[in-house]
PDB file of C-alpha atoms in Angstrom:
ATOM      1  CA  MET P 877      26.859 237.148 -68.883  1.00  0.00           C
ATOM      2  CA  ASP P 878      25.301 234.361 -66.816  1.00  0.00           C
ATOM      3  CA  CYS P 879      22.184 232.874 -68.348  1.00  0.00           C
ATOM      4  CA  TYR P 880      20.369 233.509 -65.083  1.00  0.00           C
ATOM      5  CA  ASP P 881      21.136 237.242 -64.937  1.00  0.00           C
ATOM      6  CA  PRO P 882      17.588 238.148 -66.119  1.00  0.00           C
ATOM      7  CA  ILE P 883      16.079 236.233 -63.195  1.00  0.00           C
ATOM      8  CA  ILE P 884      18.431 237.895 -60.733  1.00  0.00           C
ATOM      9  CA  ARG P 885      17.705 241.357 -62.147  1.00  0.00           C
ATOM     10  CA  LEU P 886      13.913 240.792 -61.970  1.00  0.00           C
ATOM     11  CA  LEU P 887      14.091 239.679 -58.346  1.00  0.00           C
ATOM     12  CA  GLU P 888      16.440 242.527 -57.362  1.00  0.00           C
ATOM     13  CA  ARG P 889      13.980 245.003 -58.913  1.00  0.00           C
ATOM     14  CA  GLY P 890      11.018 243.425 -57.080  1.00  0.00           C
ATOM     15  CA  VAL P 891      12.886 243.754 -53.749  1.00  0.00           C
ATOM     16  CA  ARG P 892      14.082 247.285 -54.506  1.00  0.00           C
ATOM     17  CA  GLU P 893      10.556 248.429 -55.472  1.00  0.00           C
ATOM     18  CA  GLN P 894       9.094 246.606 -52.397  1.00  0.00           C
ATOM     19  CA  VAL P 895       6.914 244.293 -54.423  1.00  0.00           C
ATOM     20  CA  PHE P 896       8.030 241.520 -52.160  1.00  0.00           C
ATOM     21  CA  PRO P 897      10.627 241.379 -49.298  1.00  0.00           C
ATOM     22  CA  GLY P 898      12.629 238.473 -50.787  1.00  0.00           C
ATOM     23  CA  ALA P 899      12.530 235.553 -53.118  1.00  0.00           C
ATOM     24  CA  VAL P 900      14.285 232.337 -53.997  1.00  0.00           C
ATOM     25  CA  TRP P 901      14.430 230.679 -57.410  1.00  0.00           C
ATOM     26  CA  ALA P 902      15.559 227.411 -58.902  1.00  0.00           C
ATOM     27  CA  VAL P 903      15.865 226.083 -62.447  1.00  0.00           C
ATOM     28  CA  GLY P 904      16.218 222.423 -63.372  1.00  0.00           C
ATOM     29  CA  ASP P 905      14.946 219.459 -65.103  1.00  0.00           C
ATOM     30  CA  ALA P 906      14.682 215.657 -64.549  1.00  0.00           C
ATOM     31  CA  SER P 907      18.488 215.558 -64.327  1.00  0.00           C
ATOM     32  CA  GLY P 908      18.543 217.889 -61.301  1.00  0.00           C
ATOM     33  CA  VAL P 909      18.925 221.489 -60.365  1.00  0.00           C
ATOM     34  CA  LEU P 910      20.849 223.625 -62.856  1.00  0.00           C
ATOM     35  CA  GLY P 911      20.854 226.892 -60.954  1.00  0.00           C
ATOM     36  CA  TRP P 912      19.449 228.559 -57.827  1.00  0.00           C
ATOM     37  CA  GLY P 913      19.601 231.803 -55.945  1.00  0.00           C
ATOM     38  CA  ALA P 914      18.030 234.099 -53.364  1.00  0.00           C
ATOM     39  CA  ARG P 915      17.566 237.877 -53.111  1.00  0.00           C
ATOM     40  CA  GLY P 916      16.090 240.169 -50.514  1.00  0.00           C
ATOM     41  CA  LEU P 917      15.284 239.500 -46.837  1.00  0.00           C
ATOM     42  CA  ALA P 918      14.942 236.136 -45.298  1.00  0.00           C
ATOM     43  CA  ASP P 919      12.874 237.768 -42.582  1.00  0.00           C
ATOM     44  CA  PRO P 920      11.143 241.133 -43.302  1.00  0.00           C
ATOM     45  CA  ALA P 921      11.064 241.894 -39.584  1.00  0.00           C
ATOM     46  CA  ASP P 922      14.863 241.697 -39.478  1.00  0.00           C
ATOM     47  CA  PRO P 923      16.555 244.116 -41.910  1.00  0.00           C
ATOM     48  CA  GLY P 924      19.854 242.371 -41.137  1.00  0.00           C
ATOM     49  CA  SER P 925      18.685 239.166 -42.734  1.00  0.00           C
ATOM     50  CA  ALA P 926      19.619 240.151 -46.268  1.00  0.00           C
ATOM     51  CA  ARG P 927      20.152 237.286 -48.723  1.00  0.00           C
ATOM     52  CA  ARG P 928      22.141 237.720 -51.905  1.00  0.00           C
ATOM     53  CA  SER P 929      23.241 234.382 -53.178  1.00  0.00           C
ATOM     54  CA  SER P 930      23.187 232.583 -56.446  1.00  0.00           C
ATOM     55  CA  MET P 931      24.696 229.486 -57.944  1.00  0.00           C
ATOM     56  CA  SER P 932      24.601 228.017 -61.382  1.00  0.00           C
ATOM     57  CA  GLN P 933      25.937 224.827 -62.916  1.00  0.00           C
ATOM     58  CA  ALA P 934      24.936 225.599 -66.487  1.00  0.00           C
TER      59      ALA P 934
END
């Protein structure tokens, strides 16, 4: 299990329940970005603009 799975599940639920069309997240500290991702639509007016990406370095 990736340590960022809870973040991803929360954002997927928010998109699925139409709380928001999409979201991006990032986690880091003074050393830099440790993980990032995106879920949902980049453009709510374009249903083909789905974003499902994530990356982690942890």
